[in-house]
mmCIF file with all atom_site columns, C-alpha atoms in Angstrom:
data_model
loop_
_atom_site.group_PDB
_atom_site.id
_atom_site.type_symbol
_atom_site.label_atom_id
_atom_site.label_alt_id
_atom_site.label_comp_id
_atom_site.label_asym_id
_atom_site.label_entity_id
_atom_site.label_seq_id
_atom_site.pdbx_PDB_ins_code
_atom_site.Cartn_x
_atom_site.Cartn_y
_atom_site.Cartn_z
_atom_site.occupancy
_atom_site.B_iso_or_equiv
_atom_site.pdbx_formal_charge
_atom_site.auth_seq_id
_atom_site.auth_comp_id
_atom_site.auth_asym_id
_atom_site.auth_atom_id
_atom_site.pdbx_PDB_model_num
ATOM 1   C CA . UNK A 1 1   ? -127.103 68.853 -16.812 1.00 0.00 ? 5   UNK A CA 1
ATOM 2   C CA . UNK A 1 2   ? -123.318 68.192 -17.145 1.00 0.00 ? 6   UNK A CA 1
ATOM 3   C CA . UNK A 1 3   ? -121.328 68.583 -13.803 1.00 0.00 ? 7   UNK A CA 1
ATOM 4   C CA . UNK A 1 4   ? -117.691 69.088 -14.206 1.00 0.00 ? 8   UNK A CA 1
ATOM 5   C CA . UNK A 1 5   ? -115.671 69.823 -10.764 1.00 0.00 ? 9   UNK A CA 1
ATOM 6   C CA . UNK A 1 6   ? -112.065 71.606 -10.897 1.00 0.00 ? 10  UNK A CA 1
ATOM 7   C CA . UNK A 1 7   ? -109.084 70.862 -8.119  1.00 0.00 ? 11  UNK A CA 1
ATOM 8   C CA . UNK A 1 8   ? -106.575 72.861 -8.160  1.00 0.00 ? 12  UNK A CA 1
ATOM 9   C CA . UNK A 1 9   ? -104.110 74.328 -5.471  1.00 0.00 ? 13  UNK A CA 1
ATOM 10  C CA . UNK A 1 10  ? -103.998 77.614 -7.866  1.00 0.00 ? 14  UNK A CA 1
ATOM 11  C CA . UNK A 1 11  ? -107.352 79.471 -7.148  1.00 0.00 ? 15  UNK A CA 1
ATOM 12  C CA . UNK A 1 12  ? -106.311 81.584 -10.638 1.00 0.00 ? 16  UNK A CA 1
ATOM 13  C CA . UNK A 1 13  ? -106.234 78.625 -12.999 1.00 0.00 ? 17  UNK A CA 1
ATOM 14  C CA . UNK A 1 14  ? -109.295 77.472 -11.193 1.00 0.00 ? 18  UNK A CA 1
ATOM 15  C CA . UNK A 1 15  ? -111.139 80.768 -11.579 1.00 0.00 ? 19  UNK A CA 1
ATOM 16  C CA . UNK A 1 16  ? -110.341 81.128 -14.861 1.00 0.00 ? 20  UNK A CA 1
ATOM 17  C CA . UNK A 1 17  ? -111.247 77.052 -16.071 1.00 0.00 ? 21  UNK A CA 1
ATOM 18  C CA . UNK A 1 18  ? -114.254 77.906 -13.989 1.00 0.00 ? 22  UNK A CA 1
ATOM 19  C CA . UNK A 1 19  ? -115.540 80.712 -15.833 1.00 0.00 ? 23  UNK A CA 1
ATOM 20  C CA . UNK A 1 20  ? -114.492 79.473 -19.558 1.00 0.00 ? 24  UNK A CA 1
ATOM 21  C CA . UNK A 1 21  ? -116.827 76.189 -18.627 1.00 0.00 ? 25  UNK A CA 1
ATOM 22  C CA . UNK A 1 22  ? -119.585 78.045 -17.247 1.00 0.00 ? 26  UNK A CA 1
ATOM 23  C CA . UNK A 1 23  ? -119.612 80.209 -20.481 1.00 0.00 ? 27  UNK A CA 1
ATOM 24  C CA . UNK A 1 24  ? -119.535 76.829 -22.209 1.00 0.00 ? 28  UNK A CA 1
ATOM 25  C CA . UNK A 1 25  ? -122.651 75.811 -20.647 1.00 0.00 ? 29  UNK A CA 1
ATOM 26  C CA . UNK A 1 26  ? -121.396 73.149 -18.198 1.00 0.00 ? 30  UNK A CA 1
ATOM 27  C CA . UNK A 1 27  ? -122.780 72.809 -14.614 1.00 0.00 ? 31  UNK A CA 1
ATOM 28  C CA . UNK A 1 28  ? -118.868 73.676 -12.753 1.00 0.00 ? 32  UNK A CA 1
ATOM 29  C CA . UNK A 1 29  ? -117.547 73.632 -9.710  1.00 0.00 ? 33  UNK A CA 1
ATOM 30  C CA . UNK A 1 30  ? -114.176 74.375 -8.161  1.00 0.00 ? 34  UNK A CA 1
ATOM 31  C CA . UNK A 1 31  ? -112.555 73.437 -4.953  1.00 0.00 ? 35  UNK A CA 1
ATOM 32  C CA . UNK A 1 32  ? -108.985 74.128 -4.158  1.00 0.00 ? 36  UNK A CA 1
ATOM 33  C CA . UNK A 1 33  ? -108.064 70.865 -2.187  1.00 0.00 ? 37  UNK A CA 1
ATOM 34  C CA . UNK A 1 34  ? -108.360 66.903 -2.707  1.00 0.00 ? 38  UNK A CA 1
ATOM 35  C CA . UNK A 1 35  ? -110.191 67.208 0.771   1.00 0.00 ? 39  UNK A CA 1
ATOM 36  C CA . UNK A 1 36  ? -112.587 70.541 -0.215  1.00 0.00 ? 40  UNK A CA 1
ATOM 37  C CA . UNK A 1 37  ? -113.060 67.768 -3.398  1.00 0.00 ? 41  UNK A CA 1
ATOM 38  C CA . UNK A 1 38  ? -114.305 65.178 -1.464  1.00 0.00 ? 42  UNK A CA 1
ATOM 39  C CA . UNK A 1 39  ? -116.486 67.557 0.201   1.00 0.00 ? 43  UNK A CA 1
ATOM 40  C CA . UNK A 1 40  ? -118.318 68.575 -2.933  1.00 0.00 ? 44  UNK A CA 1
ATOM 41  C CA . UNK A 1 41  ? -118.376 65.495 -4.551  1.00 0.00 ? 45  UNK A CA 1
ATOM 42  C CA . UNK A 1 42  ? -120.245 64.066 -1.470  1.00 0.00 ? 46  UNK A CA 1
ATOM 43  C CA . UNK A 1 43  ? -123.148 66.881 -1.719  1.00 0.00 ? 47  UNK A CA 1
ATOM 44  C CA . UNK A 1 44  ? -123.275 67.130 -5.472  1.00 0.00 ? 48  UNK A CA 1
ATOM 45  C CA . UNK A 1 45  ? -123.240 64.327 -8.253  1.00 0.00 ? 49  UNK A CA 1
ATOM 46  C CA . UNK A 1 46  ? -120.519 65.003 -10.825 1.00 0.00 ? 50  UNK A CA 1
ATOM 47  C CA . UNK A 1 47  ? -120.104 63.541 -14.435 1.00 0.00 ? 51  UNK A CA 1
ATOM 48  C CA . UNK A 1 48  ? -116.090 64.898 -14.978 1.00 0.00 ? 52  UNK A CA 1
ATOM 49  C CA . UNK A 1 49  ? -113.073 65.499 -11.893 1.00 0.00 ? 53  UNK A CA 1
ATOM 50  C CA . UNK A 1 50  ? -110.490 68.235 -13.311 1.00 0.00 ? 54  UNK A CA 1
ATOM 51  C CA . UNK A 1 51  ? -107.656 67.415 -10.916 1.00 0.00 ? 55  UNK A CA 1
ATOM 52  C CA . UNK A 1 52  ? -104.317 68.737 -10.980 1.00 0.00 ? 56  UNK A CA 1
ATOM 53  C CA . UNK A 1 53  ? -101.395 66.508 -10.139 1.00 0.00 ? 57  UNK A CA 1
ATOM 54  C CA . UNK A 1 54  ? -99.543  68.107 -7.998  1.00 0.00 ? 58  UNK A CA 1
ATOM 55  C CA . UNK A 1 55  ? -100.723 70.064 -4.748  1.00 0.00 ? 59  UNK A CA 1
ATOM 56  C CA . UNK A 1 56  ? -100.141 69.871 -1.050  1.00 0.00 ? 60  UNK A CA 1
ATOM 57  C CA . UNK A 1 57  ? -101.637 67.020 1.451   1.00 0.00 ? 61  UNK A CA 1
ATOM 58  C CA . UNK A 1 58  ? -103.602 64.955 -1.420  1.00 0.00 ? 62  UNK A CA 1
ATOM 59  C CA . UNK A 1 59  ? -102.232 64.757 -5.142  1.00 0.00 ? 63  UNK A CA 1
ATOM 60  C CA . UNK A 1 60  ? -104.262 64.331 -7.883  1.00 0.00 ? 64  UNK A CA 1
ATOM 61  C CA . UNK A 1 61  ? -103.549 60.519 -8.358  1.00 0.00 ? 65  UNK A CA 1
ATOM 62  C CA . UNK A 1 62  ? -104.393 60.116 -4.561  1.00 0.00 ? 66  UNK A CA 1
ATOM 63  C CA . UNK A 1 63  ? -107.865 62.048 -5.078  1.00 0.00 ? 67  UNK A CA 1
ATOM 64  C CA . UNK A 1 64  ? -108.946 59.585 -8.113  1.00 0.00 ? 68  UNK A CA 1
ATOM 65  C CA . UNK A 1 65  ? -108.094 56.817 -5.833  1.00 0.00 ? 69  UNK A CA 1
ATOM 66  C CA . UNK A 1 66  ? -110.146 58.124 -3.264  1.00 0.00 ? 70  UNK A CA 1
ATOM 67  C CA . UNK A 1 67  ? -113.124 58.932 -5.771  1.00 0.00 ? 71  UNK A CA 1
ATOM 68  C CA . UNK A 1 68  ? -113.113 55.657 -8.095  1.00 0.00 ? 72  UNK A CA 1
ATOM 69  C CA . UNK A 1 69  ? -114.920 53.591 -6.127  1.00 0.00 ? 73  UNK A CA 1
ATOM 70  C CA . UNK A 1 70  ? -117.233 55.571 -4.424  1.00 0.00 ? 74  UNK A CA 1
ATOM 71  C CA . UNK A 1 71  ? -117.847 57.393 -7.837  1.00 0.00 ? 75  UNK A CA 1
ATOM 72  C CA . UNK A 1 72  ? -117.320 54.794 -10.219 1.00 0.00 ? 76  UNK A CA 1
ATOM 73  C CA . UNK A 1 73  ? -118.944 56.699 -13.019 1.00 0.00 ? 77  UNK A CA 1
ATOM 74  C CA . UNK A 1 74  ? -116.911 59.657 -12.807 1.00 0.00 ? 78  UNK A CA 1
ATOM 75  C CA . UNK A 1 75  ? -113.959 60.343 -15.314 1.00 0.00 ? 79  UNK A CA 1
ATOM 76  C CA . UNK A 1 76  ? -111.208 61.542 -13.914 1.00 0.00 ? 80  UNK A CA 1
ATOM 77  C CA . UNK A 1 77  ? -108.505 64.302 -16.252 1.00 0.00 ? 81  UNK A CA 1
ATOM 78  C CA . UNK A 1 78  ? -105.313 65.121 -14.537 1.00 0.00 ? 82  UNK A CA 1
ATOM 79  C CA . UNK A 1 79  ? -103.846 68.418 -15.633 1.00 0.00 ? 83  UNK A CA 1
ATOM 80  C CA . UNK A 1 80  ? -100.068 69.307 -14.755 1.00 0.00 ? 84  UNK A CA 1
ATOM 81  C CA . UNK A 1 81  ? -97.606  72.282 -15.351 1.00 0.00 ? 85  UNK A CA 1
ATOM 82  C CA . UNK A 1 82  ? -94.578  69.977 -14.477 1.00 0.00 ? 86  UNK A CA 1
ATOM 83  C CA . UNK A 1 83  ? -93.135  66.612 -14.720 1.00 0.00 ? 87  UNK A CA 1
ATOM 84  C CA . UNK A 1 84  ? -94.672  64.612 -12.689 1.00 0.00 ? 88  UNK A CA 1
ATOM 85  C CA . UNK A 1 85  ? -94.140  61.563 -14.949 1.00 0.00 ? 89  UNK A CA 1
ATOM 86  C CA . UNK A 1 86  ? -94.486  58.863 -12.098 1.00 0.00 ? 90  UNK A CA 1
ATOM 87  C CA . UNK A 1 87  ? -96.835  60.286 -10.537 1.00 0.00 ? 91  UNK A CA 1
ATOM 88  C CA . UNK A 1 88  ? -98.828  60.207 -13.929 1.00 0.00 ? 92  UNK A CA 1
ATOM 89  C CA . UNK A 1 89  ? -97.954  56.915 -14.682 1.00 0.00 ? 93  UNK A CA 1
ATOM 90  C CA . UNK A 1 90  ? -99.155  55.646 -11.405 1.00 0.00 ? 94  UNK A CA 1
ATOM 91  C CA . UNK A 1 91  ? -102.607 57.492 -12.267 1.00 0.00 ? 95  UNK A CA 1
ATOM 92  C CA . UNK A 1 92  ? -102.671 56.069 -16.162 1.00 0.00 ? 96  UNK A CA 1
ATOM 93  C CA . UNK A 1 93  ? -101.780 52.063 -14.409 1.00 0.00 ? 97  UNK A CA 1
ATOM 94  C CA . UNK A 1 94  ? -104.798 52.917 -12.195 1.00 0.00 ? 98  UNK A CA 1
ATOM 95  C CA . UNK A 1 95  ? -107.446 53.889 -14.468 1.00 0.00 ? 99  UNK A CA 1
ATOM 96  C CA . UNK A 1 96  ? -107.034 57.584 -15.340 1.00 0.00 ? 100 UNK A CA 1
ATOM 97  C CA . UNK A 1 97  ? -107.067 58.041 -19.803 1.00 0.00 ? 101 UNK A CA 1
ATOM 98  C CA . UNK A 1 98  ? -106.431 61.838 -20.337 1.00 0.00 ? 102 UNK A CA 1
ATOM 99  C CA . UNK A 1 99  ? -104.165 64.428 -18.775 1.00 0.00 ? 103 UNK A CA 1
ATOM 100 C CA . UNK A 1 100 ? -103.804 67.755 -19.946 1.00 0.00 ? 104 UNK A CA 1
ATOM 101 C CA . UNK A 1 101 ? -100.717 69.607 -19.816 1.00 0.00 ? 105 UNK A CA 1
ATOM 102 C CA . UNK A 1 102 ? -100.805 73.432 -18.661 1.00 0.00 ? 106 UNK A CA 1
ATOM 103 C CA . UNK A 1 103 ? -101.555 75.865 -20.402 1.00 0.00 ? 107 UNK A CA 1
ATOM 104 C CA . UNK A 1 104 ? -104.584 73.727 -20.764 1.00 0.00 ? 108 UNK A CA 1
ATOM 105 C CA . UNK A 1 105 ? -105.530 74.050 -24.533 1.00 0.00 ? 109 UNK A CA 1
ATOM 106 C CA . UNK A 1 106 ? -109.123 75.293 -23.988 1.00 0.00 ? 110 UNK A CA 1
ATOM 107 C CA . UNK A 1 107 ? -110.387 74.348 -27.408 1.00 0.00 ? 111 UNK A CA 1
ATOM 108 C CA . UNK A 1 108 ? -109.382 70.641 -26.587 1.00 0.00 ? 112 UNK A CA 1
ATOM 109 C CA . UNK A 1 109 ? -110.792 70.854 -23.323 1.00 0.00 ? 113 UNK A CA 1
ATOM 110 C CA . UNK A 1 110 ? -114.224 71.853 -24.060 1.00 0.00 ? 114 UNK A CA 1
ATOM 111 C CA . UNK A 1 111 ? -114.065 69.181 -27.408 1.00 0.00 ? 115 UNK A CA 1
ATOM 112 C CA . UNK A 1 112 ? -113.290 66.516 -24.404 1.00 0.00 ? 116 UNK A CA 1
ATOM 113 C CA . UNK A 1 113 ? -115.888 67.506 -22.243 1.00 0.00 ? 117 UNK A CA 1
ATOM 114 C CA . UNK A 1 114 ? -118.274 67.695 -25.295 1.00 0.00 ? 118 UNK A CA 1
ATOM 115 C CA . UNK A 1 115 ? -117.267 63.873 -26.322 1.00 0.00 ? 119 UNK A CA 1
ATOM 116 C CA . UNK A 1 116 ? -117.967 63.192 -22.759 1.00 0.00 ? 120 UNK A CA 1
ATOM 117 C CA . UNK A 1 117 ? -121.231 64.250 -22.273 1.00 0.00 ? 121 UNK A CA 1
ATOM 118 C CA . UNK A 1 118 ? -122.231 62.887 -25.679 1.00 0.00 ? 122 UNK A CA 1
ATOM 119 C CA . UNK A 1 119 ? -121.215 59.264 -24.148 1.00 0.00 ? 123 UNK A CA 1
ATOM 120 C CA . UNK A 1 120 ? -123.152 59.622 -21.339 1.00 0.00 ? 124 UNK A CA 1
ATOM 121 C CA . UNK A 1 121 ? -125.780 60.965 -22.658 1.00 0.00 ? 125 UNK A CA 1
ATOM 122 C CA . UNK A 1 122 ? -125.638 58.183 -25.104 1.00 0.00 ? 126 UNK A CA 1
ATOM 123 C CA . UNK A 1 123 ? -125.575 55.668 -22.461 1.00 0.00 ? 127 UNK A CA 1
ATOM 124 C CA . UNK A 1 124 ? -121.819 54.534 -23.094 1.00 0.00 ? 128 UNK A CA 1
ATOM 125 C CA . UNK A 1 125 ? -119.340 55.401 -19.822 1.00 0.00 ? 129 UNK A CA 1
#
């Protein structure tokens, strides 16, 4: 099992990604806020967190900060439709490796998730 949590305050975006990833065979969860994502992470182990950067109350970089110590194996991917350069740079300086631009290139996302799964299965985090 390879689990992915999608966090986006745009319910249509989260639902579309959810549906695609489920069809691709990923165990997928979705949340509309950072707070809800933290609840889900507390109940379900995840391999990848895909989070929007710009969200009310808790942005994607803050969510990453709150998860990285509690879930050190969790891979976080930021996604954004806006020029949030300062937030993205801050996230990358803190350890985020991947930032996707909306609209998401679904083929690339699937390749990325499969590569993460292969790495995990090979014991390479």
